[in-house]
Tab-separated table of C-alpha atoms and ligand atoms in Angstrom:
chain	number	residue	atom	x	y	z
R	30	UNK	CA	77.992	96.811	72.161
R	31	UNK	CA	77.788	99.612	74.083
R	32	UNK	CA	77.616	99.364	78.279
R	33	UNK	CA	73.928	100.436	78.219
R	34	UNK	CA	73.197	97.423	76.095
R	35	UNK	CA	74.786	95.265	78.569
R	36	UNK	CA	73.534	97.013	81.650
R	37	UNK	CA	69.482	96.702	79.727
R	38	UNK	CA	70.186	93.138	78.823
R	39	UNK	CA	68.864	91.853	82.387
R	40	UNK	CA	65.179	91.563	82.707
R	41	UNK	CA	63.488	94.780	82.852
R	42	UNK	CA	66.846	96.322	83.298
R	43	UNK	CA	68.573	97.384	86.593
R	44	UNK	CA	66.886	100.470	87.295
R	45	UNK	CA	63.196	98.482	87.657
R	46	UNK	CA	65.020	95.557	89.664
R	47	UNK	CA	65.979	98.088	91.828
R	48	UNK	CA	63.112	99.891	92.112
R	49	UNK	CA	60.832	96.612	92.719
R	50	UNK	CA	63.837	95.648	95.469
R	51	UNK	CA	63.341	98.871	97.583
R	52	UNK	CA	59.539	98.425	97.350
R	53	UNK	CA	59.897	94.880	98.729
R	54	UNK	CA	61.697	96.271	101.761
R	55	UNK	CA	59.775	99.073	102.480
R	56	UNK	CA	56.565	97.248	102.335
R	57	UNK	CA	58.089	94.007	104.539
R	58	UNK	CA	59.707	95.660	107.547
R	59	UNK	CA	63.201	94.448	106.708
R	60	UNK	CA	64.100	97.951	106.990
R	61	UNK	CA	66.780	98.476	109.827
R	62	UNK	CA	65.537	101.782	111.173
R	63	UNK	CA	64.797	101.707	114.606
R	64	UNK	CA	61.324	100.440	115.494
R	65	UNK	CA	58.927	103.252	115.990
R	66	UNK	CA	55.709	103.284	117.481
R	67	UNK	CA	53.272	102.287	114.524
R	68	UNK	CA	55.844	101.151	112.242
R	69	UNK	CA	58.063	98.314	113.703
R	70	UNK	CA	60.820	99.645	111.778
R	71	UNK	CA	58.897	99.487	108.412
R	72	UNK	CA	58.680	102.355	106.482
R	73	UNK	CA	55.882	103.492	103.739
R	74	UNK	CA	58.118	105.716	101.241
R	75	UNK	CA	61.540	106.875	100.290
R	76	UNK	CA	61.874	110.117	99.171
R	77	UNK	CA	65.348	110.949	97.095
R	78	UNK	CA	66.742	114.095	95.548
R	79	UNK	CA	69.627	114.574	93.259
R	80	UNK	CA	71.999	112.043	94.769
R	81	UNK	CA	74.310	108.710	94.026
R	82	UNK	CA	70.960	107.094	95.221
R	83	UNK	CA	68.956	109.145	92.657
R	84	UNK	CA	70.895	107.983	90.558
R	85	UNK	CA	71.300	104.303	91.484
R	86	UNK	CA	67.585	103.921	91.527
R	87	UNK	CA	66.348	105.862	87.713
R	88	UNK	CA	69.269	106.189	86.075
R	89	UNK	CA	68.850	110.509	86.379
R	90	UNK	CA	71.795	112.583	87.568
R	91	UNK	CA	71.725	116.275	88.409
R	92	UNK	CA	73.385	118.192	90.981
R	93	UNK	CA	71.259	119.630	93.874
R	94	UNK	CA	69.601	122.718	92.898
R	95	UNK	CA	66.916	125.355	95.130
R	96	UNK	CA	64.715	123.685	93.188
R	97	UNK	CA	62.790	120.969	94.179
R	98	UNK	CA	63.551	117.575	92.056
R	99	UNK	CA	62.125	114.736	94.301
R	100	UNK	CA	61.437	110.717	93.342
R	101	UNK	CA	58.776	109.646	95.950
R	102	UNK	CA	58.511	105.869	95.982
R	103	UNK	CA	55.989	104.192	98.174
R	104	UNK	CA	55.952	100.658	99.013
R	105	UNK	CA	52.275	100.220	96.905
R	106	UNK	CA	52.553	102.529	94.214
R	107	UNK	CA	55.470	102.908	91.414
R	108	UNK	CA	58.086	105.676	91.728
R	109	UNK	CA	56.670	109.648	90.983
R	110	UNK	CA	59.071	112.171	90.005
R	111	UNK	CA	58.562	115.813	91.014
R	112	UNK	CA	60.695	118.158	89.221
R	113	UNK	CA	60.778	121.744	87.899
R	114	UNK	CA	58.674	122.103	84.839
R	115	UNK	CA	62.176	123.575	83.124
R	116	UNK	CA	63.535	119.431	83.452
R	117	UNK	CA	60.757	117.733	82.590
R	118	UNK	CA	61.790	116.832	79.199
R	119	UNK	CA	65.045	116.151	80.011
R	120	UNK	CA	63.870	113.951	83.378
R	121	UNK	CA	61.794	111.812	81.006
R	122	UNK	CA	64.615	111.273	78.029
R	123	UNK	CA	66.993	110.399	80.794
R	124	UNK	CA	65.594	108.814	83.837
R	125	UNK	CA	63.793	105.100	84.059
R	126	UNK	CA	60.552	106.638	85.303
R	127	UNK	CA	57.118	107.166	83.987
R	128	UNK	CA	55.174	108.958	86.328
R	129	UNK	CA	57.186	112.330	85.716
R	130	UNK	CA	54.832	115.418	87.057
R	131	UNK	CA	55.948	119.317	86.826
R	132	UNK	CA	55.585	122.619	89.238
R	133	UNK	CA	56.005	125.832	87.610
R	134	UNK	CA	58.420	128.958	89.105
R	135	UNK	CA	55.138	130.526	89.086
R	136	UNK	CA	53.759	127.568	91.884
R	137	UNK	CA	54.359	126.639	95.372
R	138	UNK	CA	56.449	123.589	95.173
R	139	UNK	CA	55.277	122.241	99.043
R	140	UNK	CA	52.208	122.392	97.433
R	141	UNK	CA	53.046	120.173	95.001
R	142	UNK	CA	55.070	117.975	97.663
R	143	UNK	CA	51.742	117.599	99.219
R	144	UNK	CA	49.680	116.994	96.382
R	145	UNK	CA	52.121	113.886	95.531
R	146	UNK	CA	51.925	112.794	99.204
R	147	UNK	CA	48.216	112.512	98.738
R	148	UNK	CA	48.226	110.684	96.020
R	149	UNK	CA	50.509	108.140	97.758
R	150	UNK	CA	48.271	108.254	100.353
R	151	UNK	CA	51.414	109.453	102.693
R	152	UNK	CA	49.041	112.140	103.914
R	153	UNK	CA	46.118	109.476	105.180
R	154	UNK	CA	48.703	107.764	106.911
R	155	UNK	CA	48.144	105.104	109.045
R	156	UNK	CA	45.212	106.740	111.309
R	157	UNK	CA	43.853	108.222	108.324
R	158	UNK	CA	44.594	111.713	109.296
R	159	UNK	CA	45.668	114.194	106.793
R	160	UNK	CA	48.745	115.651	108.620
R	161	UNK	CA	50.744	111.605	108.068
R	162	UNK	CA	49.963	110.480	111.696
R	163	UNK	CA	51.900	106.914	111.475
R	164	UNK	CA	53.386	107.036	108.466
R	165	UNK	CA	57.477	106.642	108.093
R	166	UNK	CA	59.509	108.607	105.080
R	167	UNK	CA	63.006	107.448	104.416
R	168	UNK	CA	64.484	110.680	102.941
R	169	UNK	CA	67.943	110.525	101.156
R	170	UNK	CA	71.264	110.957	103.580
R	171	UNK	CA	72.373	114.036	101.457
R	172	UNK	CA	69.177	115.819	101.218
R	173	UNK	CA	69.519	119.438	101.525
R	174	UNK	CA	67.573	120.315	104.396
R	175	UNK	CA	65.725	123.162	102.739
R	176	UNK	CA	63.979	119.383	101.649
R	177	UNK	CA	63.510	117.903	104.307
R	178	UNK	CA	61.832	120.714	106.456
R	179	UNK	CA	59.286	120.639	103.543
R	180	UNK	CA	58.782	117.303	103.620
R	181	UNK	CA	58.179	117.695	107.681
R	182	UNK	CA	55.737	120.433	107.121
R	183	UNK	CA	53.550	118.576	104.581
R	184	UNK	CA	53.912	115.387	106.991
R	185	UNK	CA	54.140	116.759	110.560
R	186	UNK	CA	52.816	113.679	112.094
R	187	UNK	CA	54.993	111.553	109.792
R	188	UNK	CA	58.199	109.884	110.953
R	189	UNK	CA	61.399	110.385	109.329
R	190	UNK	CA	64.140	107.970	108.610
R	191	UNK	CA	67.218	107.493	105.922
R	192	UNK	CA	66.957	105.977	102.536
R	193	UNK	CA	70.515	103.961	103.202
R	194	UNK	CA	68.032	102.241	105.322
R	195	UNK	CA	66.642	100.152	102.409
R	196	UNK	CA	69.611	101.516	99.716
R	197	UNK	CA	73.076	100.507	101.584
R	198	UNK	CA	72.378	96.731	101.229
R	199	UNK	CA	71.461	96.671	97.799
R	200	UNK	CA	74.038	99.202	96.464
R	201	UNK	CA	76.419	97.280	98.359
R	202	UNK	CA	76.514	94.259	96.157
R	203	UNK	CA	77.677	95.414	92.597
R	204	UNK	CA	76.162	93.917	89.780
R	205	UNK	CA	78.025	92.375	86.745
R	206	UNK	CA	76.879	96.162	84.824
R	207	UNK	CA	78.839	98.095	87.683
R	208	UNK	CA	81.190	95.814	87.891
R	209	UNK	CA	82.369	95.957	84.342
R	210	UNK	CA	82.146	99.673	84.362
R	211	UNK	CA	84.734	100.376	87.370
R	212	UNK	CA	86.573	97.368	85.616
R	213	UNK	CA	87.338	99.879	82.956
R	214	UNK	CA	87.889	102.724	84.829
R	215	UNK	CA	90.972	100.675	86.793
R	216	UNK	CA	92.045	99.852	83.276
R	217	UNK	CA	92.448	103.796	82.631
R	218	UNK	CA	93.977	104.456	85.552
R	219	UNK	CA	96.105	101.492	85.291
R	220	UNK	CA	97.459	102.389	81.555
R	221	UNK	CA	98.104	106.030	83.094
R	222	UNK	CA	100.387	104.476	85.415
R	223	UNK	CA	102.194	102.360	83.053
R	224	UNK	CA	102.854	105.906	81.343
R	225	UNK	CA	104.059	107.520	83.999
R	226	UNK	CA	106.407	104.845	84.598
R	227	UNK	CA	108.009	105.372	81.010
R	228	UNK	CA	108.060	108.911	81.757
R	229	UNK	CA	110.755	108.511	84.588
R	230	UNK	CA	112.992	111.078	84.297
R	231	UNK	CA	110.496	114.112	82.552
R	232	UNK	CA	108.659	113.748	85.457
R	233	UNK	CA	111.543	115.481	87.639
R	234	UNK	CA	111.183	119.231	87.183
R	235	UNK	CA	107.278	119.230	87.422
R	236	UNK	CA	105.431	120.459	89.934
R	237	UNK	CA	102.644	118.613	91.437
R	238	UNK	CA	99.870	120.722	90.411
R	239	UNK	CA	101.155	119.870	87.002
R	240	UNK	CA	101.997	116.262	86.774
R	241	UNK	CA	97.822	115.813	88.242
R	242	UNK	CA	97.114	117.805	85.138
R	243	UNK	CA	99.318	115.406	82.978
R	244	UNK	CA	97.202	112.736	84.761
R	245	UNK	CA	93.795	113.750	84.484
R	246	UNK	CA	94.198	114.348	80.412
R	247	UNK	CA	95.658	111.011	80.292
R	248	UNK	CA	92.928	109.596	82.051
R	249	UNK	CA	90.274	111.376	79.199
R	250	UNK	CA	92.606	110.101	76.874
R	251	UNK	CA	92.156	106.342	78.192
R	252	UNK	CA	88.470	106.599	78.483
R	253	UNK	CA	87.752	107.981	81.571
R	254	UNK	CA	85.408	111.144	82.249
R	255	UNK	CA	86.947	113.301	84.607
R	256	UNK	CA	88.168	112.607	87.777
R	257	UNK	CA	86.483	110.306	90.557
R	258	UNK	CA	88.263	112.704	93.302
R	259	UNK	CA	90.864	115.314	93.662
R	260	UNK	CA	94.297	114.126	92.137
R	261	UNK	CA	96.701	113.277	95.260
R	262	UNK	CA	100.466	113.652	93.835
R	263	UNK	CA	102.330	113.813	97.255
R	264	UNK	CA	105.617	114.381	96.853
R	265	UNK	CA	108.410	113.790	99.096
R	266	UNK	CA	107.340	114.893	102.829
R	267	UNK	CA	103.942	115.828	101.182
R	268	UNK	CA	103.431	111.893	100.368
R	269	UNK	CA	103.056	111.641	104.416
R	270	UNK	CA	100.088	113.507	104.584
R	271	UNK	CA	97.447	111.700	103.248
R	272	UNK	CA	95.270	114.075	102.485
R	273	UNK	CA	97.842	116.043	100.370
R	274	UNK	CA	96.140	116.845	97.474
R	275	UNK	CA	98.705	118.490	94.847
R	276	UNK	CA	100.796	121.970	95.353
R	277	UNK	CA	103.166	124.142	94.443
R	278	UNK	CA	106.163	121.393	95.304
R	279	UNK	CA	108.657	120.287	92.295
R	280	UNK	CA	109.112	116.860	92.419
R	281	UNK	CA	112.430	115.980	92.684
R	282	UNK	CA	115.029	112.892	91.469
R	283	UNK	CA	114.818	110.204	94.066
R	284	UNK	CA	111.616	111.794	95.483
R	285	UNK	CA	108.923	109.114	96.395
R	286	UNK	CA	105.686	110.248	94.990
R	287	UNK	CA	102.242	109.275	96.404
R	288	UNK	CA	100.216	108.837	93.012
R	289	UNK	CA	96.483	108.563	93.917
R	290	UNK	CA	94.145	109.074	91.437
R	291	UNK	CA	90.866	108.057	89.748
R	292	UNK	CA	88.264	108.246	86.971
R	293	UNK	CA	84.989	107.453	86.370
R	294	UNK	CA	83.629	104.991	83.371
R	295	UNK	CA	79.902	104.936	83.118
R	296	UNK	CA	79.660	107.286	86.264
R	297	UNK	CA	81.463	104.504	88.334
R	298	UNK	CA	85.039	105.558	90.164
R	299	UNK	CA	88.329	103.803	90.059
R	300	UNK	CA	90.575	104.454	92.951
R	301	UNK	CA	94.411	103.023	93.150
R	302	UNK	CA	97.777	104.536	94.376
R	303	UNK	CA	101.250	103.769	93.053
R	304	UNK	CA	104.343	105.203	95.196
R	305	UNK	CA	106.570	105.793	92.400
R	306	UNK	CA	110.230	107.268	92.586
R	307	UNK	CA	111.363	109.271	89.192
R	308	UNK	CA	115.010	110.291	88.350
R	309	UNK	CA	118.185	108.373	88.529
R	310	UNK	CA	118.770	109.155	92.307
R	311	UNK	CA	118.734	107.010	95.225
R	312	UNK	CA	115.107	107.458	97.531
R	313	UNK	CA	115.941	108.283	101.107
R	314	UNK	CA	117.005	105.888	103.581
R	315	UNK	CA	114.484	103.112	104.880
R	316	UNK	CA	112.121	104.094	101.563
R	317	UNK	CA	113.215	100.528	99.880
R	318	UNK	CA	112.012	98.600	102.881
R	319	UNK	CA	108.817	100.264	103.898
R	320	UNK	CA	107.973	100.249	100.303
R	321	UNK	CA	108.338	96.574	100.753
R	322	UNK	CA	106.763	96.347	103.890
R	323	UNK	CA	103.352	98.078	102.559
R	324	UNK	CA	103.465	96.152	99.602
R	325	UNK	CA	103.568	92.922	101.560
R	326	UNK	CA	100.861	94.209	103.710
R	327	UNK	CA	98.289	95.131	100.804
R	328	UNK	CA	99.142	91.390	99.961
R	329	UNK	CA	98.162	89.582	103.401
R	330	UNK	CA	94.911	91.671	102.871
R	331	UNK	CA	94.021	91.350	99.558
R	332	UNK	CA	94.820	87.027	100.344
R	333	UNK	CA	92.377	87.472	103.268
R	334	UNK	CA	89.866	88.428	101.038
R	335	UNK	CA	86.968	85.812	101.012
R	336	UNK	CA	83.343	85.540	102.227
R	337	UNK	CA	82.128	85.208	105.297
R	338	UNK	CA	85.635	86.995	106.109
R	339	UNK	CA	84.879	90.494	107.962
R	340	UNK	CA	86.154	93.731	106.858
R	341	UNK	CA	87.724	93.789	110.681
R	342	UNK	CA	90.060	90.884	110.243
R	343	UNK	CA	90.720	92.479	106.394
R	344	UNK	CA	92.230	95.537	108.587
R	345	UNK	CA	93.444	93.344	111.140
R	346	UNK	CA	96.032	91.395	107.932
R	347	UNK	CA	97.713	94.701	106.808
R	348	UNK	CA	97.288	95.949	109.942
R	349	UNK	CA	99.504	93.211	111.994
R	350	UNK	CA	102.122	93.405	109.097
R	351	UNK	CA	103.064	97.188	109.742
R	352	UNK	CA	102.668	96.524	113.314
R	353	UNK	CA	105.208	93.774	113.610
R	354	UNK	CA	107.370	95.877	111.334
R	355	UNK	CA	107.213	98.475	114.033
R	356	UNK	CA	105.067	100.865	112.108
R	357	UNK	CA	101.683	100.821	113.956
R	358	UNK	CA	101.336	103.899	114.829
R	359	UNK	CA	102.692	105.136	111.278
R	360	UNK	CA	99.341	103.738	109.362
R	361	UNK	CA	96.824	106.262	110.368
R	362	UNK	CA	93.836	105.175	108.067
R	363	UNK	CA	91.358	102.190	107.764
R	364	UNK	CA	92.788	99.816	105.550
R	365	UNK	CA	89.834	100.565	102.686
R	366	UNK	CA	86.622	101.551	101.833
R	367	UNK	CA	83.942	100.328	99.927
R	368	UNK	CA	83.173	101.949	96.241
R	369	UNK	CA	80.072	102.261	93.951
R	370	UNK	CA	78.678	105.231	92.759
R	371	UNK	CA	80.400	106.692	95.833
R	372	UNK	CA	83.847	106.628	96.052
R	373	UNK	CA	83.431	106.190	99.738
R	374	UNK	CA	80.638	103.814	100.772
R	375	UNK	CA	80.188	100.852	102.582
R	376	UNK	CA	81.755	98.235	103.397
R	377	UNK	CA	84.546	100.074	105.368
R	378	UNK	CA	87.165	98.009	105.906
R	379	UNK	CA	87.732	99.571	109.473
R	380	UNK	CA	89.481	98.104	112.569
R	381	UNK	CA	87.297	95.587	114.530
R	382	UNK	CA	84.106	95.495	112.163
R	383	UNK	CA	82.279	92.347	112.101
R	384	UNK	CA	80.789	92.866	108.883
R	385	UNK	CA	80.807	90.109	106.414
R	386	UNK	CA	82.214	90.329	103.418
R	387	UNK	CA	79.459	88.990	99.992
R	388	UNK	CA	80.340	88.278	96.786
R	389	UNK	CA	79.586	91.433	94.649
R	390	UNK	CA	81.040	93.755	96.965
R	391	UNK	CA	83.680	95.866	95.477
R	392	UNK	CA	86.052	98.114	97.980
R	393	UNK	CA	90.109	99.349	98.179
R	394	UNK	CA	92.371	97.608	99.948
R	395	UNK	CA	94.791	100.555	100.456
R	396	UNK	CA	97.684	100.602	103.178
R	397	UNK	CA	99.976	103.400	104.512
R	398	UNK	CA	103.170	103.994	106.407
R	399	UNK	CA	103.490	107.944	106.379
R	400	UNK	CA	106.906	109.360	107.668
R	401	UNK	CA	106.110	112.956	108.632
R	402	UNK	CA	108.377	114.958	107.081
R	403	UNK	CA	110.124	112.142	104.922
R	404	UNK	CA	107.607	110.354	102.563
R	405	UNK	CA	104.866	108.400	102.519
R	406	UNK	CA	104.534	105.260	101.212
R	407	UNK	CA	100.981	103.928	100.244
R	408	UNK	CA	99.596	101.271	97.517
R	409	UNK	CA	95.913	100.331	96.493
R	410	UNK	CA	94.044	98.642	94.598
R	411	UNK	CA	90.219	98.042	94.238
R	412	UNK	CA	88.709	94.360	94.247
R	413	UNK	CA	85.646	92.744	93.960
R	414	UNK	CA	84.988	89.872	96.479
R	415	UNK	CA	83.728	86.451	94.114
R	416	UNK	CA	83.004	83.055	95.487
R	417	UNK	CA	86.597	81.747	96.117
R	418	UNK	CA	87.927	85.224	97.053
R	419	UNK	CA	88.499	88.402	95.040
R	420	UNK	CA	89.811	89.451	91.908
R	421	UNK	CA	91.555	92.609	91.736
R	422	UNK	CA	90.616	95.255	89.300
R	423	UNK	CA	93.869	97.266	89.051
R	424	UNK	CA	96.406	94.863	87.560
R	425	UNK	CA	99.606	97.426	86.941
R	426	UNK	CA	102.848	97.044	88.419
R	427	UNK	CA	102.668	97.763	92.512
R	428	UNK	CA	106.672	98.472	92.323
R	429	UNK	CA	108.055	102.212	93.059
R	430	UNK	CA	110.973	102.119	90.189
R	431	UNK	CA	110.658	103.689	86.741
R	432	UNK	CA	112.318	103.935	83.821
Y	14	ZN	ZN1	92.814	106.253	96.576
Y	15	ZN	ZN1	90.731	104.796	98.307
């Protein structure tokens, strides 16, 4: 069975779940905009382009064009699609929605925004005027704002807000579908890492541009689709920058090596790091024990995983490790971040935030201690919080020796 059986095999299937779910809160005021003068916070329509919310919502991915490709949804009427007449076909083989209407190069595409806003009744707004007078959009975080000044100009009395509004809750909690899907993308990444364990030794004498090539065709080769973010091999005094991608450096024997990579199953990411150490020398001095160190505080998080728990005190159990180690100031991150079809998205598991953690939510639990000019030592996994905790979905060795 393939995963778009499993992911159809809920009632009506995700994508009209989640459509009916963002209709609910746009047309009850549980949106948490800020209240505006007609609205109260509520909002009458979302209006996406090509995005992860796009996506999340019909099932159709494309990346941003100068063409206009827009899903309006109102809170009384079921989702349109605008696109350009050349994607028609392909937006109704591939996307979850009926309602699928064209403009031509040969048109003016605001005035086929507005056309679609009438119909919605956008346009009437609240006061019945045509210019949107009391009416709220919700237009997506990433649109372009070639977009959104179109949208303004065919609803100047409108108000505008952003579709994470209504979309961060729901995309928050993972279903069993998305679940399953970055599931096997941790299994991908995970059997690359048992590889590059039994590589040991080759891996000394390649340079870190091309061990992340080795990587990335051993992720296609486990399943994955390319990669969920730029490969991070940081060796040596590279590993303590953490936003080392990969360079010109040769890793060398007894060089710890910041391995942080992902793939993406189903469009959903994986995201882990292993801080691995290939060759049959010794890693520098004070490696073994921050190695340790990190390791045991990615544990104390990972065990404070529960809910009700907040992402703050999450932080706060890796975070008071490293500190009583003496290595505070060494950790310069959040402890994690929440992943979807984003690999960064809520929940952030930040210093001091008093959100509470759900079942369904699925994030990294990733901490640091970066030497500068040494190494840099960091370990993550991803895990999805369930009734009685979380269950991690990287499972691979966390240890830095090889064979
Ligand atoms: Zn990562
Ligand atoms: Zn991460």
């Amino acid at each position: 069975m393939s995963d778009t059986d499993a992911t159809d095999a809920d009632a009506g299937g995700p994508y009209a779940r989640r459509i009916a779910a963002v209709r609910d809160r746009l047309g009850d005021g549980t949106t948490d905009g800020p209240d505006d003068a007609d609205g109260g916070g509520d909002a009458d329509a979302l209006v996406l382009f090509p995005s992860t919310n796009l996506r999340y919502l019909t099932g159709y991915t494309e990346a941003p064009s100068e063409r206009h490709l827009l899903l309006f949804l109102a809170a009384d009427a079921g989702p349109v699609f605008l696109v350009p007449e050349l994607s028609g076909e392909q937006v109704r083989a591939e996307s979850a929605v009926d309602d699928v209407r064209t403009w031509g190069d040969d048109e003016d595409p605001l005035a086929a925004v507005e056309a679609v806003a009438d119909d919605l009744g956008l346009r009437g707004g609240t006061e019945g005027v045509d210019d949107g007078v009391g009416t709220r959009v919700l237009v997506d975080d990433t649109m372009h704002a070639r977009f959104t000044q179109d949208l303004r100009e065919a609803l100047p009395g409108a108000s505008f807000g952003l579709a994470s509004e209504v979309l961060a809750d729901l995309r928050v909690i993972k279903d069993d579908a998305e679940v399953a899907a970055m599931r096997r993308a941790g299994e991908a990444a995970d059997a690359v890492i048992r590889e590059l364990r039994a590589d040991g030794d080759d891996v000394v004498g390649m340079t870190e541009a091309e061990l992340a090539d080795h990587i990335e065709e051993r992720l296609d080769a486990h399943g994955g689709t390319g990669v969920s973010f730029e490969t991070i091999v940081g060796s040596g005094p590279n590993g303590a920058m953490p936003h080392h991608t990969h360079g010109d450096r040769v890793v060398g024997a007894g060089d710890p090596v910041v391995l942080d990579f992902g793939t993406r199953v189903d469009g959903y990411p994986s995201d882990q790091t292993r801080t691995l150490v290939f060759g049959d020398e010794s890693p520098p001095e004070g490696f073994r024990q921050v190695h340790r160190l990190v390791r045991e505080a990615q544990e104390a998080a990972v065990e404070a995983v529960e809910p009700g728990a907040t992402a703050g005190e999450v932080d706060a159990a890796a975070r008071d490790v490293i500190e009583e180690a003496g290595y505070g100031d060494e950790f310069v991150h959040r402890t994690g971040h929440g992943v979807g079809l984003d690999v960064h998205e809520e929940p952030y598991i930040v210093e001091g935030s008093d959100r509470e953690l759900e079942p369904g939510m699925v994030f990294s639990v990733e901490p640091g201690v970066y030497l500068s000019g040494e190494f840099g030592v960091r370990v993550e996994d991803l895990v999805v919080v369930t009734e009685g905790g979380c269950v991690r979905l990287n499972r691979t060795d966390r240890g830095w020796k090889t064979e």
